[in-house]
Structure formats: C-alpha cells, structure tokens
C-alpha cells in the first residue's frame, strides 16, 4: 500500500521517524476500493436497514437470508482465496466492507463474527482438506461460521479454558466436553471454531459442525445492546469431532487464538470508525432539525463543540486504523502465495503489528463510545427514547470496549509487547533510552516554525521523548516487577496510543496537503490541530501522574522540570478551531473531509 | 443482439446543491450513474442474458466519467466508450446528440437504452433527439420490455397509466422507474471491470469539428428555488378567516 520500499516494523513508530509515503491513508483508496465500499453501503442501506427492527427481535432467518445475499455479492469472500471460492482481495478492501457494515447496527456483528474470527482461522491455519471442505460454503454464505473461545470461568484468561478433548478408543474422534459462552452467531451458525485442551493439557483448536452428536445450545442471552446478534452458549457433551478436524497443530491453539484476536481487534477498530461516522451524521442532522429558543440547536456553540470534537476524534481513529490496515496489507503482500495461507507465516506477519492492533481496538472503541454518548446528548431527552436510532447506537457501542480482549487487557498488552520486542532486539528502545537521558538534561526548548503542521510535529517529537522518559523511568524503577504496576502500564499505553494517533493524523494531512493543496485539505488540517493539541495535553497530564508515582524527592523534581521543558509550547486555539470543524459538519450533515 | 446503453454521470441525489456565480459547486461532491440510466443498464444486461449478444456503454463527459462506466462494467456490461466533451463550449442536449449521432453512424444497432431523464439537467431530450437523428423508432418512459422476432412489446408509463405498444427493431427506449431493480456491482464484477475494454474518443476520432457540436442554447442564470417560508394558520371566526384568506391570495400570493 505504502509506496516506499522501507517497511515500518510493528511499534517502530515510537523510535523511527516515519514519513507520509510510509503510511496508507483513506485518500489512497483506488476506484475499485470505492466501488466496493459503495456496493456494501448500498446493500446495507437498501436491504439490511429496513429489516433491522425485525432482526433486533431475533428473527434470525432474516439474518441468515441477508448473509446469503451478502455472499452472492462477494461481501463474505474478500479474505478467502480465489481457489477456495472467495475473491482474495487486499486487506483494505475487506476493511472497507467492515466499516460499511457498521451501518447495519447489530447485524454487523453477525457479519463480523462470520467473516473474521469464524472464517479466518480456517483460511490461515486450515489444511488443504479443511479449506476445500469449508471455505467455499463460508465464502458464499451457504454456511455460517462462529468462534467459540470464551467460557464461564475463562474470559481474559483465555488459556485457562476448562473444555477438554480426548481421543476415543478407536482413535477416530475427539470427545469434547465443556461449555463455550456468549458465542456470536450460535443460533444459526453451521461451523464453530472451538478451543479445548486435549487430555486437559494441550490447548487446541477444532472445527466443530452444528450437527455433530453431543453439540447443543443454550437459550438466547438477554443483552444490553447488539440485541440483533445471536448470542448463546455452545454446550459440548461428549461431542464427537472427527480427528481430521483438529485445526492447526495440537497444543498450538494459542497461536491461532492470539493471531485471530489481533486481526479481530484491528477489524473491530475499523467497524468503530464506521459507527462513529454514522453517529456524527445522526447528531448533525438532528442538531439542524431541532429548534429551541426559536433557532436550530446547531447554532449553539456548545453543540458545535461536541460535533467538532466528534469529527476530530473520528478523523484520528480513521487515520490510525487505516494506517494499520496499510501496514498489515504490506506485510501480507510481502508473503508468497503459499505463505499467505500458512498459519505460521501469517501469524508472524500479523503479530508483528500486535501493538498497533491493540491500539486500534482501544482507541476505536473509545472514540465510538464518546461519539455515541455525545450524539445522545445532542438529542436531549429524545436520545433517551427507543424510537430514536441513537438510543440503540449508545447501547450497541458499549460492548466494543469489552470483547476481543477488554480495553484493560489491551492496554497491558501494549507496553508488554513493546518491552518484549525491545528485549528481543526488535526495537532499539533501550539504546535510545540511554542516549535520551543525557539529551534531556541539556535540552533547550525550541522555536516552532509557522508553517502548517510544524507545531504538531514538534508536539509529536516531544511526545515520543516523554514516552521514552516515562517508560525508561518505569523500567529502571520496577524492573521485572513492572508487570505488577498496572496503572503505570496503562498510562504508558495511553501515551503510546496518543502518539500513534497524532502521528497518523499528521502524516495523513501532510500527504493530503502535498497532493491536493492546503485549501482542499483545510478540514483535515483543522482536525489534526485540534486532535494533536488535546492528545498532547493528555500526554502531559498522564506523564506527570506517572512520574509522581515512580519517583520522589529531588529526582522527581528534576524529572518534572524536564517534563515542563518538553511540554512548553503555545497551544492552538482549540475552541475556535473546533467551531470551524463543526461548521462544515453541520453544513454537510455528516463526517466530511 | 447489439445492445447499447447511453448514460450520464450525475450528482448523487443525496448531495446538497450549492451555487456560486451561477455555477454549481461540485467540489467534494459524490457522483453516481444517473439513476434512470441505471435502470437502462440493468435492462440491457437482462436482455443480453436472455438473447445473447453484447452490451456497450457510452457516455459523453469528462475523464471522471470513467468511474461511472467502470461501475456499469462491474454490473455486467461488456465494454464501454467515453466520448470526451471537455473542449466543447456551452454543451447542451444538441451537443450530446451530435456526438452520439456521429458515434452510432456506422454501428449495427438492435436496441439503444437510456434513462428517461437525467436528474441534473433534466431535459429528457437526448434519447428522443438521438432516435430522430438515427432515424429509428423510439419509445420513452418504458416500464416493461419484451423482445421476440425482431419486435419489441413495451409497456410505457403515461402519467401513472400504462400503454402497451409494439415496435420493430432497431429501437431506442428510455427507462422509467419501475422497469427493474438494478443489481449491485458485485465484488467479482468490480475486479473484472478493471480488465474490460474502455475506449476513449474525441472530436477528431468522430470526424467532427467544434462548431458541429457547439450548444444551441445558452444558460443565462442558475439559482436555487426560494426557501420555503413557514406556513400561516388563520384564526378568528370562519367568515373573517375566509375574507383574510381571499385577500392574502390576492395581495400576497397573487394567484387570484
């Protein structure tokens, strides 16, 4: 995707200078990409949206029919190779499909669980026989897939699963026993990816069909949101699974589970971008329609502030997430055709970007929550009423911070993965931390130039230094025991997240200015300025809290004075710029660039 | 069968129209295939599915119109032609007729399909003009068509009623809403469309001079409809209300 030959490694953005030609941006979409997005959007708006009310009432025969119709259009086969009945498109194409499916509310969960965590384990880790057996049906929607990892007593601690598998005496079948909880699509899926421990020990993935003896289902769960997705317990009572249906290697189930989760997290972020854009549209339309004190509430600057911030945050999420999409696509494109279907190679390619995938999941879900919350607020009392779409959106949004690894687990994963890469020598973090210390002591605040994005680049550069300072101090102080300091780790993750997002905005906007000129990229520039300022303010506050938690006395005072130097700058006028962003949102009644 | 579709790139019907200095601002606007032309494409593909042959799409427009042609190819058309009109001054339905007329001169035609009207210009002239120029039959606003033995049986919409006509081929028809439900370009279709032939033609290729195609009309001004004012509810006793209404209709609305 990115045109330059230099690939940026996972986490590399923290240490290397990344230039615009290294990032994929939504402005780089091809005409085919746009057509794919349009077909998806038209299908959702014309065929799915009119049925959503019925789907919310659990009329799942409609979901199954719509999935089949989506399959006929190719919307289920983007990630499935052509030789197995799919279309084998690039990762950006499948991301666009995911983004547009967000317009379908809870139906997007049925789609996401099927094409993502349900189908991908077979695409990447299935053997020839398994691929030939299952993928053609999954790509067309003739068969629906689901993913069964969670159990009543194992959520975040997925590897503590209690479901067991034992080879039967004749050696033909594994006998599975256990319960898998909250399984999306369980009401109608035909194929389940189930994790169980062989002999209570070897964590292994299996392909389990609905019709197998010993497979049954609990009732539909009653949920806060995403009511139109089927969620049931999968009960395995001496379930007989042919031994040919072991997916991947025995005892290596975690490799599948974690890599699929990485992709799942990225895709969740993409879906959240689609949801956020829709939330802005609903809120802006309502703000123009609703009059109080005889004028549309969109004229009130406090409503404008909300709409402007919703747009700026969505821009940051979109820029970050499509950037990751480009990285993953590049990593895939670098693999040979054979490697692209080899779990080990694919797993390595994906897991290199585990940090970015976690960041996308956290940030995407929290931006969507912010947007949904403010969209309800703009609707006032009507937003609390079920007839209004924002009410559903608000309830649906909440799950995103919980599933595919809670945002807390993902926050802990970010610094842990950075440290692991540093220890392995994949990221020259420790080397740079050493030289930074001296530099920081000597540092003088710099004058920032006047040209567009100069200030944001300055903030970004200093943000990275602040990260090094805080992370370096944390490691120095706690060493191996740092993993017990979860608040500190989450703080570091938040700093890293804002760095990634600021940088993604800056690089995207810089690329757009170079391509289309400043005038056409004005909205992008405004959103970058507002987001970067607010993100940097957060970095400063979090860094301070962290340093106080790590150090004390003179040493603390020294660190705080360095922080002060690193954060010295004249802030942009966020209030005025947010109004300007809002003006365009209100005029177009949608998220526009 | 030799099936042709004439189509136009237009503003997305969802777009808000903005006018500056009598010109429509199209910065950042989304463009689509004129919705009525989409019915024409769908019908053309269905005719080919039934009778065999080839569907060719033709548009008159700028480079950007390639996107709409590719979309039509992704729906299932076989090839496309883009006739560039960028050098033409004051282009109008006459210009389009002249360009298309030149293109079709040497072609073997069984049927040409187009939209009833374009949602932007709204003249509804290009189809009938072209038929006249080519000297072939034309039926507008069709909602159903069946072809057998060189003859078409067509239902056309007449202000909500329907008339059935029989005509012999070759023929030009324009599509009305209700003719069919256009298919979505499928993902495999989109990927195939990239490789389908798309020919670009300019005035030279069509043996035309600029004056042959210069528009016959001049656009004097463009403006948006006036904003709708809030309604008024009359109060008081009935006789007074009637009197007030009559006087308002005379003095304010000036309709009686």
PDB file of N, CA and C in Angstrom, chain A residues 31-32 35-36 38-39 42-43 46-47 72-75 78 87 89 97 520 586-587 589-590, chain B residues 12 15-16 18 27 30-32 67 70-72 74 181 184-188 190-191 193-194:
ATOM      1  N   UNK A  31     -10.116   3.384  -7.206  1.00  0.00           N
ATOM      2  CA  UNK A  31     -11.508   3.413  -7.654  1.00  0.00           C
ATOM      3  C   UNK A  31     -12.224   2.107  -7.309  1.00  0.00           C
ATOM      4  N   UNK A  32     -11.491   0.995  -7.397  1.00  0.00           N
ATOM      5  CA  UNK A  32     -12.113  -0.299  -7.052  1.00  0.00           C
ATOM      6  C   UNK A  32     -12.501  -0.311  -5.576  1.00  0.00           C
ATOM      7  N   UNK A  35     -15.638   1.552  -5.173  1.00  0.00           N
ATOM      8  CA  UNK A  35     -16.803   0.818  -5.678  1.00  0.00           C
ATOM      9  C   UNK A  35     -17.219  -0.280  -4.708  1.00  0.00           C
ATOM     10  N   UNK A  36     -16.217  -0.936  -4.127  1.00  0.00           N
ATOM     11  CA  UNK A  36     -16.530  -1.988  -3.151  1.00  0.00           C
ATOM     12  C   UNK A  36     -17.263  -1.374  -1.959  1.00  0.00           C
ATOM     13  N   UNK A  38     -19.038   1.294  -1.969  1.00  0.00           N
ATOM     14  CA  UNK A  38     -20.378   1.736  -2.360  1.00  0.00           C
ATOM     15  C   UNK A  38     -21.351   0.564  -2.473  1.00  0.00           C
ATOM     16  N   UNK A  39     -20.877  -0.517  -3.079  1.00  0.00           N
ATOM     17  CA  UNK A  39     -21.743  -1.699  -3.162  1.00  0.00           C
ATOM     18  C   UNK A  39     -22.167  -2.129  -1.761  1.00  0.00           C
ATOM     19  N   UNK A  42     -24.647   0.490  -0.294  1.00  0.00           N
ATOM     20  CA  UNK A  42     -25.963   0.400  -0.933  1.00  0.00           C
ATOM     21  C   UNK A  42     -26.711  -0.845  -0.462  1.00  0.00           C
ATOM     22  N   UNK A  43     -25.987  -1.949  -0.393  1.00  0.00           N
ATOM     23  CA  UNK A  43     -26.613  -3.197   0.066  1.00  0.00           C
ATOM     24  C   UNK A  43     -27.150  -3.029   1.489  1.00  0.00           C
ATOM     25  N   UNK A  46     -30.171  -0.397   1.506  1.00  0.00           N
ATOM     26  CA  UNK A  46     -31.397  -0.820   0.816  1.00  0.00           C
ATOM     27  C   UNK A  46     -31.961  -2.121   1.375  1.00  0.00           C
ATOM     28  N   UNK A  47     -31.095  -3.061   1.676  1.00  0.00           N
ATOM     29  CA  UNK A  47     -31.581  -4.404   2.018  1.00  0.00           C
ATOM     30  C   UNK A  47     -31.604  -4.675   3.521  1.00  0.00           C
ATOM     31  N   UNK A  72     -23.641 -13.575  -2.092  1.00  0.00           N
ATOM     32  CA  UNK A  72     -23.782 -13.533  -3.557  1.00  0.00           C
ATOM     33  C   UNK A  72     -23.064 -12.318  -4.151  1.00  0.00           C
ATOM     34  N   UNK A  73     -23.017 -11.247  -3.394  1.00  0.00           N
ATOM     35  CA  UNK A  73     -22.320 -10.046  -3.883  1.00  0.00           C
ATOM     36  C   UNK A  73     -20.813 -10.124  -3.659  1.00  0.00           C
ATOM     37  N   UNK A  74     -20.376 -11.149  -2.942  1.00  0.00           N
ATOM     38  CA  UNK A  74     -18.944 -11.283  -2.675  1.00  0.00           C
ATOM     39  C   UNK A  74     -18.514 -10.640  -1.369  1.00  0.00           C
ATOM     40  N   UNK A  75     -19.491 -10.214  -0.585  1.00  0.00           N
ATOM     41  CA  UNK A  75     -19.130  -9.469   0.630  1.00  0.00           C
ATOM     42  C   UNK A  75     -18.665 -10.386   1.763  1.00  0.00           C
ATOM     43  N   UNK A  78     -14.077 -11.702   0.720  1.00  0.00           N
ATOM     44  CA  UNK A  78     -12.925 -10.831   0.450  1.00  0.00           C
ATOM     45  C   UNK A  78     -11.619 -11.406   0.985  1.00  0.00           C
ATOM     46  N   UNK A  87     -12.713 -14.310  -3.062  1.00  0.00           N
ATOM     47  CA  UNK A  87     -12.276 -13.340  -4.060  1.00  0.00           C
ATOM     48  C   UNK A  87     -10.827 -12.923  -3.815  1.00  0.00           C
ATOM     49  N   UNK A  89      -9.204 -10.582  -1.892  1.00  0.00           N
ATOM     50  CA  UNK A  89      -8.861  -9.164  -2.057  1.00  0.00           C
ATOM     51  C   UNK A  89      -7.834  -8.715  -1.016  1.00  0.00           C
ATOM     52  N   UNK A  97     -15.331  -3.032   3.701  1.00  0.00           N
ATOM     53  CA  UNK A  97     -16.578  -3.782   3.874  1.00  0.00           C
ATOM     54  C   UNK A  97     -16.980  -3.754   5.347  1.00  0.00           C
ATOM     55  N   UNK A 520      -7.804  22.530  -0.069  1.00  0.00           N
ATOM     56  CA  UNK A 520      -8.673  21.348  -0.074  1.00  0.00           C
ATOM     57  C   UNK A 520      -8.473  20.487   1.174  1.00  0.00           C
ATOM     58  N   UNK A 586     -21.861  20.546  10.192  1.00  0.00           N
ATOM     59  CA  UNK A 586     -23.267  20.977  10.265  1.00  0.00           C
ATOM     60  C   UNK A 586     -23.810  21.275   8.870  1.00  0.00           C
ATOM     61  N   UNK A 587     -22.972  21.892   8.065  1.00  0.00           N
ATOM     62  CA  UNK A 587     -23.404  22.208   6.703  1.00  0.00           C
ATOM     63  C   UNK A 587     -23.679  20.936   5.895  1.00  0.00           C
ATOM     64  N   UNK A 589     -24.039  17.876   7.178  1.00  0.00           N
ATOM     65  CA  UNK A 589     -24.780  16.904   7.987  1.00  0.00           C
ATOM     66  C   UNK A 589     -24.132  15.534   7.972  1.00  0.00           C
ATOM     67  N   UNK A 590     -22.820  15.508   7.909  1.00  0.00           N
ATOM     68  CA  UNK A 590     -22.104  14.237   8.024  1.00  0.00           C
ATOM     69  C   UNK A 590     -20.626  14.498   8.289  1.00  0.00           C
TER      70      UNK A 590
ATOM     71  N   UNK B  12     -24.795  12.855  -6.977  1.00  0.00           N
ATOM     72  CA  UNK B  12     -25.529  11.943  -6.117  1.00  0.00           C
ATOM     73  C   UNK B  12     -26.809  12.661  -5.677  1.00  0.00           C
ATOM     74  N   UNK B  15     -26.787  14.695  -2.560  1.00  0.00           N
ATOM     75  CA  UNK B  15     -25.978  15.900  -2.413  1.00  0.00           C
ATOM     76  C   UNK B  15     -26.833  17.149  -2.262  1.00  0.00           C
ATOM     77  N   UNK B  16     -26.329  18.072  -1.451  1.00  0.00           N
ATOM     78  CA  UNK B  16     -26.965  19.386  -1.376  1.00  0.00           C
ATOM     79  C   UNK B  16     -26.344  20.243  -2.479  1.00  0.00           C
ATOM     80  N   UNK B  18     -25.072  23.484  -4.186  1.00  0.00           N
ATOM     81  CA  UNK B  18     -24.651  24.850  -3.850  1.00  0.00           C
ATOM     82  C   UNK B  18     -24.313  25.581  -5.145  1.00  0.00           C
ATOM     83  N   UNK B  27     -17.239  20.727  -5.893  1.00  0.00           N
ATOM     84  CA  UNK B  27     -16.093  20.339  -5.066  1.00  0.00           C
ATOM     85  C   UNK B  27     -16.498  19.321  -4.016  1.00  0.00           C
ATOM     86  N   UNK B  30     -20.280  13.869  -4.363  1.00  0.00           N
ATOM     87  CA  UNK B  30     -20.261  12.475  -4.802  1.00  0.00           C
ATOM     88  C   UNK B  30     -21.003  12.386  -6.128  1.00  0.00           C
ATOM     89  N   UNK B  31     -20.500  11.560  -7.002  1.00  0.00           N
ATOM     90  CA  UNK B  31     -21.154  11.383  -8.292  1.00  0.00           C
ATOM     91  C   UNK B  31     -21.600   9.942  -8.470  1.00  0.00           C
ATOM     92  N   UNK B  32     -22.675   9.798  -9.239  1.00  0.00           N
ATOM     93  CA  UNK B  32     -23.226   8.464  -9.480  1.00  0.00           C
ATOM     94  C   UNK B  32     -23.631   8.346 -10.946  1.00  0.00           C
ATOM     95  N   UNK B  67     -15.317   6.544 -14.140  1.00  0.00           N
ATOM     96  CA  UNK B  67     -15.735   5.825 -12.930  1.00  0.00           C
ATOM     97  C   UNK B  67     -17.137   5.246 -13.090  1.00  0.00           C
ATOM     98  N   UNK B  70     -17.007   2.333 -15.420  1.00  0.00           N
ATOM     99  CA  UNK B  70     -16.478   1.136 -14.743  1.00  0.00           C
ATOM    100  C   UNK B  70     -17.540   0.515 -13.841  1.00  0.00           C
ATOM    101  N   UNK B  71     -18.331   1.362 -13.218  1.00  0.00           N
ATOM    102  CA  UNK B  71     -19.403   0.818 -12.377  1.00  0.00           C
ATOM    103  C   UNK B  71     -20.381   0.015 -13.225  1.00  0.00           C
ATOM    104  N   UNK B  72     -20.731   0.553 -14.396  1.00  0.00           N
ATOM    105  CA  UNK B  72     -21.619  -0.174 -15.302  1.00  0.00           C
ATOM    106  C   UNK B  72     -20.993  -1.480 -15.779  1.00  0.00           C
ATOM    107  N   UNK B  74     -18.875  -3.154 -14.053  1.00  0.00           N
ATOM    108  CA  UNK B  74     -18.894  -4.036 -12.877  1.00  0.00           C
ATOM    109  C   UNK B  74     -20.273  -4.667 -12.700  1.00  0.00           C
ATOM    110  N   UNK B 181     -35.140  -3.598 -10.932  1.00  0.00           N
ATOM    111  CA  UNK B 181     -34.395  -3.268  -9.716  1.00  0.00           C
ATOM    112  C   UNK B 181     -32.908  -3.449 -10.056  1.00  0.00           C
ATOM    113  N   UNK B 184     -26.562  -4.657  -7.738  1.00  0.00           N
ATOM    114  CA  UNK B 184     -25.352  -4.017  -7.219  1.00  0.00           C
ATOM    115  C   UNK B 184     -24.168  -4.582  -7.978  1.00  0.00           C
ATOM    116  N   UNK B 185     -23.158  -3.759  -8.244  1.00  0.00           N
ATOM    117  CA  UNK B 185     -21.933  -4.339  -8.803  1.00  0.00           C
ATOM    118  C   UNK B 185     -21.347  -5.289  -7.754  1.00  0.00           C
ATOM    119  N   UNK B 186     -21.207  -6.555  -8.094  1.00  0.00           N
ATOM    120  CA  UNK B 186     -20.666  -7.498  -7.103  1.00  0.00           C
ATOM    121  C   UNK B 186     -19.156  -7.320  -7.020  1.00  0.00           C
ATOM    122  N   UNK B 187     -18.554  -7.844  -5.965  1.00  0.00           N
ATOM    123  CA  UNK B 187     -17.099  -7.711  -5.831  1.00  0.00           C
ATOM    124  C   UNK B 187     -16.344  -8.396  -6.968  1.00  0.00           C
ATOM    125  N   UNK B 188     -16.733  -9.621  -7.355  1.00  0.00           N
ATOM    126  CA  UNK B 188     -16.050 -10.208  -8.525  1.00  0.00           C
ATOM    127  C   UNK B 188     -16.267  -9.341  -9.766  1.00  0.00           C
ATOM    128  N   UNK B 190     -16.628  -6.118  -9.887  1.00  0.00           N
ATOM    129  CA  UNK B 190     -15.765  -4.935  -9.774  1.00  0.00           C
ATOM    130  C   UNK B 190     -14.339  -5.269 -10.193  1.00  0.00           C
ATOM    131  N   UNK B 191     -13.866  -6.433  -9.772  1.00  0.00           N
ATOM    132  CA  UNK B 191     -12.499  -6.809 -10.119  1.00  0.00           C
ATOM    133  C   UNK B 191     -12.370  -7.096 -11.624  1.00  0.00           C
ATOM    134  N   UNK B 193     -14.204  -5.706 -13.958  1.00  0.00           N
ATOM    135  CA  UNK B 193     -14.438  -4.471 -14.718  1.00  0.00           C
ATOM    136  C   UNK B 193     -13.137  -3.770 -15.066  1.00  0.00           C
ATOM    137  N   UNK B 194     -12.149  -3.919 -14.191  1.00  0.00           N
ATOM    138  CA  UNK B 194     -10.838  -3.296 -14.418  1.00  0.00           C
ATOM    139  C   UNK B 194     -10.249  -3.710 -15.757  1.00  0.00           C
TER     140      UNK B 194
END
